[in-house]
PDB file of C-alpha atoms in Angstrom:
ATOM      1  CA  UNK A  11     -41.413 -52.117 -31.970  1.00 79.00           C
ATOM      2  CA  UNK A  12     -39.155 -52.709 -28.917  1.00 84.00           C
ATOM      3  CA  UNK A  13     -36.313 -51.725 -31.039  1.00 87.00           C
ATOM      4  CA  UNK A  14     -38.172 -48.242 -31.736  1.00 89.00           C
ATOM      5  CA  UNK A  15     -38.431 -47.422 -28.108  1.00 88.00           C
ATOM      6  CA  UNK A  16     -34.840 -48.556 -27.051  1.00 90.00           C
ATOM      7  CA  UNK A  17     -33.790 -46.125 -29.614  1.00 90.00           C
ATOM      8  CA  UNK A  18     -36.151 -43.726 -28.413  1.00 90.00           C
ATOM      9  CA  UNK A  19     -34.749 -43.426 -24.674  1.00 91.00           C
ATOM     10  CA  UNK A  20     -31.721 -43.704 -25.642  1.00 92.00           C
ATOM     11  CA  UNK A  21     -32.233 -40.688 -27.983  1.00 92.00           C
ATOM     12  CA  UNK A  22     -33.589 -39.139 -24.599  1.00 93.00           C
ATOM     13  CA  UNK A  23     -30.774 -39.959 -23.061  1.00 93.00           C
ATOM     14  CA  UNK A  24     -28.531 -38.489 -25.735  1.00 95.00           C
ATOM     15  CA  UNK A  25     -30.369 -35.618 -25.537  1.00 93.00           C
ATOM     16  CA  UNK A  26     -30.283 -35.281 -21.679  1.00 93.00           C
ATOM     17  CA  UNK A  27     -26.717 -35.606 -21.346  1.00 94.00           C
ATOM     18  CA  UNK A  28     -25.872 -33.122 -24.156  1.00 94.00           C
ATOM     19  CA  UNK A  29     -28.434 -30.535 -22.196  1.00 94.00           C
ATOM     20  CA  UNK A  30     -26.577 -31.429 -18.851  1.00 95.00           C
ATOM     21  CA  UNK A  31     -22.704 -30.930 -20.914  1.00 94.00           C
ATOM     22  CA  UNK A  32     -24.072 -27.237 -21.755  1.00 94.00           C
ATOM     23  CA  UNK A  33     -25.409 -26.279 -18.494  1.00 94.00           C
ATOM     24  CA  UNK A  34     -22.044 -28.130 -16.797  1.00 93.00           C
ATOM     25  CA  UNK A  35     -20.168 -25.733 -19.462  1.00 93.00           C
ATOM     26  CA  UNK A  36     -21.800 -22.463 -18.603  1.00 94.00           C
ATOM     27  CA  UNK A  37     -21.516 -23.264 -14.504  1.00 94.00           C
ATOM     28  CA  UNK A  38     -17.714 -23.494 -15.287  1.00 94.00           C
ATOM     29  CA  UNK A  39     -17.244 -20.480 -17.231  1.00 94.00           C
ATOM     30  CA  UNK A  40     -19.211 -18.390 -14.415  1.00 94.00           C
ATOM     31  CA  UNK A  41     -17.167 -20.503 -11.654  1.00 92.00           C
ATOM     32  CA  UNK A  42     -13.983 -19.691 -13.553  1.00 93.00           C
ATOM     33  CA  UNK A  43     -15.225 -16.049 -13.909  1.00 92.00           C
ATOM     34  CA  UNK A  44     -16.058 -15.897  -9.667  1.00 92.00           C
ATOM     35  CA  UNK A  45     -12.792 -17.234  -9.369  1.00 90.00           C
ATOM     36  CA  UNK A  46     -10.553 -15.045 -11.065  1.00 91.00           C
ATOM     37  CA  UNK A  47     -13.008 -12.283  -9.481  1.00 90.00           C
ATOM     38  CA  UNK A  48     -11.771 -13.643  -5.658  1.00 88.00           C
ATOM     39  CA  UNK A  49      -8.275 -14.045  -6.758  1.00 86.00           C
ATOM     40  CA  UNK A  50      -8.195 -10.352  -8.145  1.00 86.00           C
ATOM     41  CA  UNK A  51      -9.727  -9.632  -4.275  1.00 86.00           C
ATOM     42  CA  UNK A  52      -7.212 -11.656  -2.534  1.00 86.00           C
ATOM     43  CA  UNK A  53      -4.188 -10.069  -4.248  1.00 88.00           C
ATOM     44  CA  UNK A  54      -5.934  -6.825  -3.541  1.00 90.00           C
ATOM     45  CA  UNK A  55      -6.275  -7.347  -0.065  1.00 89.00           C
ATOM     46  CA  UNK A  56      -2.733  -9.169   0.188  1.00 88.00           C
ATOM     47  CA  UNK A  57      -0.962  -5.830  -1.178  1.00 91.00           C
ATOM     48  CA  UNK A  58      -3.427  -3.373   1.143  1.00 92.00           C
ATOM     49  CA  UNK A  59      -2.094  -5.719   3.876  1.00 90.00           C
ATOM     50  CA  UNK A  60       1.532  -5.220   2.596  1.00 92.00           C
ATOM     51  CA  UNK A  61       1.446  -1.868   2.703  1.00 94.00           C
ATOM     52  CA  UNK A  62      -0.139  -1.324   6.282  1.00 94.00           C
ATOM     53  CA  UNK A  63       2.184  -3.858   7.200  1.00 94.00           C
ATOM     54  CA  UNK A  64       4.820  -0.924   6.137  1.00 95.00           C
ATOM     55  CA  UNK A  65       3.227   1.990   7.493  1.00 96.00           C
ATOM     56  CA  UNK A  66       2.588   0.072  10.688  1.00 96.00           C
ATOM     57  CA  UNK A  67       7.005  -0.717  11.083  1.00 96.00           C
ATOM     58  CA  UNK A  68       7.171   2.772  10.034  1.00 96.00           C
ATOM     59  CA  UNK A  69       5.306   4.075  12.823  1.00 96.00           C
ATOM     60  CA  UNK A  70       6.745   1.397  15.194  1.00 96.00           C
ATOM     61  CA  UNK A  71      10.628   2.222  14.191  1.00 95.00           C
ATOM     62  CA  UNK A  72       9.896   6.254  14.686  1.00 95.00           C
ATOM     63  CA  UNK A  73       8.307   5.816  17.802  1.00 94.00           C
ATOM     64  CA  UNK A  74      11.422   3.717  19.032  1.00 94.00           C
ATOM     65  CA  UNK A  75      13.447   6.199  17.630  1.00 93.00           C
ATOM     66  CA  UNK A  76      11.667   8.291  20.080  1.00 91.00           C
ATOM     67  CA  UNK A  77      12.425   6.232  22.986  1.00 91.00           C
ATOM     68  CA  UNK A  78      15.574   5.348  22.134  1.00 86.00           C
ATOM     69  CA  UNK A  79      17.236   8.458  22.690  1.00 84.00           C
ATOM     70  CA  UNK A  80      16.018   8.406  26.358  1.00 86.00           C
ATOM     71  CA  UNK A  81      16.150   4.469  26.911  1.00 83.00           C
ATOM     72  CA  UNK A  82      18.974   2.612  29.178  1.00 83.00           C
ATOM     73  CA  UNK A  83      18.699  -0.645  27.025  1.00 85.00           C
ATOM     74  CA  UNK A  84      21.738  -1.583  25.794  1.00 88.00           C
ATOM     75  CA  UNK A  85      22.637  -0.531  22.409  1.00 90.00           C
ATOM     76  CA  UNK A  86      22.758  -3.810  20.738  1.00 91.00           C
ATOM     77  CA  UNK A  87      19.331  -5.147  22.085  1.00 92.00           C
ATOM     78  CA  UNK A  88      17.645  -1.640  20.743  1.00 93.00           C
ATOM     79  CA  UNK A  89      19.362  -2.665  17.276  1.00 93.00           C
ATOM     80  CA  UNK A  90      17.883  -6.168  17.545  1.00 94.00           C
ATOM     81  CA  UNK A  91      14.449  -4.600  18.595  1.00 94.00           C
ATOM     82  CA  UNK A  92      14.223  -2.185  15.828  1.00 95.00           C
ATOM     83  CA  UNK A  93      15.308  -5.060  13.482  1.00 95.00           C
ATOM     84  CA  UNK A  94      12.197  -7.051  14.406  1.00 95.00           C
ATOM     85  CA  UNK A  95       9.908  -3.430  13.536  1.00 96.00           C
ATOM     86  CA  UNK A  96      11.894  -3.582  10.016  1.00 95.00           C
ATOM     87  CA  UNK A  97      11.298  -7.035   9.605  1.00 95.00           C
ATOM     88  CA  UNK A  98       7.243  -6.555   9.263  1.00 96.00           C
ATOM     89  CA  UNK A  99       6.238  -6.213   5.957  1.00 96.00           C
ATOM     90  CA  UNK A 100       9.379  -9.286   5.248  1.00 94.00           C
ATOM     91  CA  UNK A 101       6.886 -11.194   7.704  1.00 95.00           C
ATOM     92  CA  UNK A 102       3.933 -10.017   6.779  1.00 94.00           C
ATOM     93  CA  UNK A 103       4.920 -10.821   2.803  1.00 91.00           C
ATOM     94  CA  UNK A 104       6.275 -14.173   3.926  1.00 90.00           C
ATOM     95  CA  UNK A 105       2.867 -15.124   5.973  1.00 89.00           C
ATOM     96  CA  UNK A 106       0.676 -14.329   3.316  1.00 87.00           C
ATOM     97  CA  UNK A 107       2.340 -15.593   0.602  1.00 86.00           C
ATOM     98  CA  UNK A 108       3.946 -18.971   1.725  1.00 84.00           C
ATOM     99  CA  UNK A 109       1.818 -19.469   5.051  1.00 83.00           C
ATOM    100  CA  UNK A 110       4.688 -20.810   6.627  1.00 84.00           C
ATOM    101  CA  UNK A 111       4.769 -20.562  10.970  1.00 88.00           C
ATOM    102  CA  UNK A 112       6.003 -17.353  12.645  1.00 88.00           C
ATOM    103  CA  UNK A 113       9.153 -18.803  13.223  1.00 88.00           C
ATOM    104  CA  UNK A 114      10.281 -19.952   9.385  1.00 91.00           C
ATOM    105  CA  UNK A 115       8.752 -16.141   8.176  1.00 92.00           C
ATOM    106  CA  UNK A 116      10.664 -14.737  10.757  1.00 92.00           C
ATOM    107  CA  UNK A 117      13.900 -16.506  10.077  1.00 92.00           C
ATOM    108  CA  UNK A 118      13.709 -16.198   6.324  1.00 92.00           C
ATOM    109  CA  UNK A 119      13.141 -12.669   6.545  1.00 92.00           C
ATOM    110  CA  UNK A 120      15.900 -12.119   8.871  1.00 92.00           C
ATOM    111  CA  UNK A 121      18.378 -13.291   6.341  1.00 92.00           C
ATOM    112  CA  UNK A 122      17.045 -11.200   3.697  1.00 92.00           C
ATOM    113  CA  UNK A 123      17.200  -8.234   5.849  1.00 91.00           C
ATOM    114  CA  UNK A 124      20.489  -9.015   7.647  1.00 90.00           C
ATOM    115  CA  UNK A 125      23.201 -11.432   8.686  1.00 90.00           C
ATOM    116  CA  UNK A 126      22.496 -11.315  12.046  1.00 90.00           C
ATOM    117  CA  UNK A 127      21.230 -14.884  13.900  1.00 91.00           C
ATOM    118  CA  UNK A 128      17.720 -14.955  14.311  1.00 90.00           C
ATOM    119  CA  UNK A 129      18.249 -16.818  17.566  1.00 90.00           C
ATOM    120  CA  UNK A 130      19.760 -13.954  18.911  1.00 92.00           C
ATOM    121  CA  UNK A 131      16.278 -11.778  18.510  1.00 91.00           C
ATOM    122  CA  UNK A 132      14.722 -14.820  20.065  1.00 91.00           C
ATOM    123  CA  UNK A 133      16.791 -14.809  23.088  1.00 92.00           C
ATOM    124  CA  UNK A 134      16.324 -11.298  23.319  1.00 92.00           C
ATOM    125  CA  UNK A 135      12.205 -11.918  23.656  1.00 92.00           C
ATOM    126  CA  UNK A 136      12.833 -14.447  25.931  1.00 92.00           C
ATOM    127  CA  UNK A 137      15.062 -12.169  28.294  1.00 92.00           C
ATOM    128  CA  UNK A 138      11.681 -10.152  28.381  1.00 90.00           C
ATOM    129  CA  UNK A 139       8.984 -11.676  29.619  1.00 88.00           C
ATOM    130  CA  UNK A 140       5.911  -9.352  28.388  1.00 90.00           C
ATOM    131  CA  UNK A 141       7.200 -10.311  24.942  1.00 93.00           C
ATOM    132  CA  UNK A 142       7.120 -13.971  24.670  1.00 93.00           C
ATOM    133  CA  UNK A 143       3.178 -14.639  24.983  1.00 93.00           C
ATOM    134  CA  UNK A 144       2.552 -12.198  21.642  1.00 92.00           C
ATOM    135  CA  UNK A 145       5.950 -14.725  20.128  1.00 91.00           C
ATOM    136  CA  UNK A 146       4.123 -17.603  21.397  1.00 92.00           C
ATOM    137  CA  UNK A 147       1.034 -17.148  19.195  1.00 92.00           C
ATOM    138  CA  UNK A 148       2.565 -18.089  16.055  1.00 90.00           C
ATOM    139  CA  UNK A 149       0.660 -15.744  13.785  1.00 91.00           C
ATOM    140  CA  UNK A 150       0.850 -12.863  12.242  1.00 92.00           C
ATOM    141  CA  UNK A 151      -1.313 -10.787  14.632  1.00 93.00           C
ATOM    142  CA  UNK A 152       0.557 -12.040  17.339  1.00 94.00           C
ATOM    143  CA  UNK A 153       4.234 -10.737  15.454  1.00 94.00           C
ATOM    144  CA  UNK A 154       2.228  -7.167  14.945  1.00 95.00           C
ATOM    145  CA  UNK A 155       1.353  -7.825  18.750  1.00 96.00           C
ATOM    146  CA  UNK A 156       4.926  -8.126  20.018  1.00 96.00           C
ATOM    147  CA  UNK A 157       6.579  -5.545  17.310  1.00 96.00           C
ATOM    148  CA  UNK A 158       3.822  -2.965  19.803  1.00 96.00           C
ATOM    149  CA  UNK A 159       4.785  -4.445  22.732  1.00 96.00           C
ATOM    150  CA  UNK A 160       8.337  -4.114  22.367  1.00 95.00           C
ATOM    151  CA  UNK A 161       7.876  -0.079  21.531  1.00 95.00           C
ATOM    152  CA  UNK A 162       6.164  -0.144  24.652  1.00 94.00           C
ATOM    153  CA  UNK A 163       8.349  -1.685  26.627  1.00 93.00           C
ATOM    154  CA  UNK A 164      11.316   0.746  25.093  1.00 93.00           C
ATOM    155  CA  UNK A 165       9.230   3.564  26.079  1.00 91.00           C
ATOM    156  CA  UNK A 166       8.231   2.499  29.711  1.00 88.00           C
ATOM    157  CA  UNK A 167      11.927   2.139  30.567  1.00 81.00           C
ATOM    158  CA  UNK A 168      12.701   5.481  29.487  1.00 74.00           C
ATOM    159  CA  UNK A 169       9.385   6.614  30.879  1.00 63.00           C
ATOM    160  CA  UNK A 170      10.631   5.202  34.331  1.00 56.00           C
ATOM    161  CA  UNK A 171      14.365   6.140  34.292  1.00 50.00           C
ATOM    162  CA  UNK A 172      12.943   9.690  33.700  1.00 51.00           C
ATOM    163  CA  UNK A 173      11.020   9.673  36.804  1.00 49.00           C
ATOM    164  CA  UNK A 174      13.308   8.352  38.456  1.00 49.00           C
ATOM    165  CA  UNK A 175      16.000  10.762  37.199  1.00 49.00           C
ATOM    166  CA  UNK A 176      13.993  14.011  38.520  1.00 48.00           C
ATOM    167  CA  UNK A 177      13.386  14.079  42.303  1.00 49.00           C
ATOM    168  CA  UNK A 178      10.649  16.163  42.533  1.00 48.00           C
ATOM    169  CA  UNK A 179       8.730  14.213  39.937  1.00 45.00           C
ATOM    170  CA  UNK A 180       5.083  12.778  41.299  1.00 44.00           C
ATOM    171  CA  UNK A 181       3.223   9.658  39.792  1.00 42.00           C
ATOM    172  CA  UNK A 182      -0.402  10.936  39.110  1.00 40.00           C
TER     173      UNK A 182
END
């Protein structure tokens, strides 16, 4: 009789742990589903990011191009500025991808962009000091940050050499 009910329960528990494989089954299969669903999403959102990221240096490089023809920065540092603008969607790629710091992105798209030392476009943001607290954040936002900043700061010294180039010209 004992015998009978030890092979009952385990029976039962046979039966329990076969229900509990199936249901374990089907949560994988709709876990596997939700994650090829987020992955599709991420790369999604990774290439919309890419290609702002290339509109955005776009729009960065013309503007400078703007400036530039008015500016009294010397030659080489506006080549070195509108390096860093080309450089976004390198970064940008780089970031998202490999989630390295600011620094290694920056560096490793340098050299696929050109031979030019990176340390040299990291002098040059140190030289001005507006620029270093957007370099200092280490992120991608803060890279976007300074790549603005540094248009701005092209355009305020040609903004400024202008007014001070026509006499008669009045700060409002």
């Amino acid at each position: 009789m004992w015998s009978i009910l030890a092979l009952l329960a385990l029976l039962a528990v046979i039966v329990g742990l076969i229900i509990k494989t199936e249901t374990l089954g089907k949560d994988y299969k709709r876990l596997q589903a939700q994650a090829r669903i987020v992955d599709s999403d991420s790369q999604q959102v990774q290439q919309v990011t890419f290609e702002l990221a290339e509109t955005l240096a776009l729009a960065l490089t013309s503007q400078l191009h703007a400036a530039r023809r008015m500016s009294r920065f010397d030659e080489k540092d506006l080549d070195l500025f509108e390096l860093c603008l080309q450089a976004i969607p390198l970064v940008c790629k780089e970031m998202l991808i490999r989630r390295p710091s600011l620094s290694a992105a920056f560096q490793r798209s340098m050299r696929q962009l050109t031979d030019i030392d990176p340390a040299l476009i990291e002098g040059l943001i140190t030289r001005h000091g507006r620029l270093v607290q957007a370099w200092q954040r280490n992120s991608l936002p803060g890279y976007l940050q300074l790549c603005q900043q540094i248009v701005l700061l092209v355009q305020e010294y040609s903004h400024k050499d202008t007014l001070r180039a026509t006499p008669d010209a009045s700060v409002i």
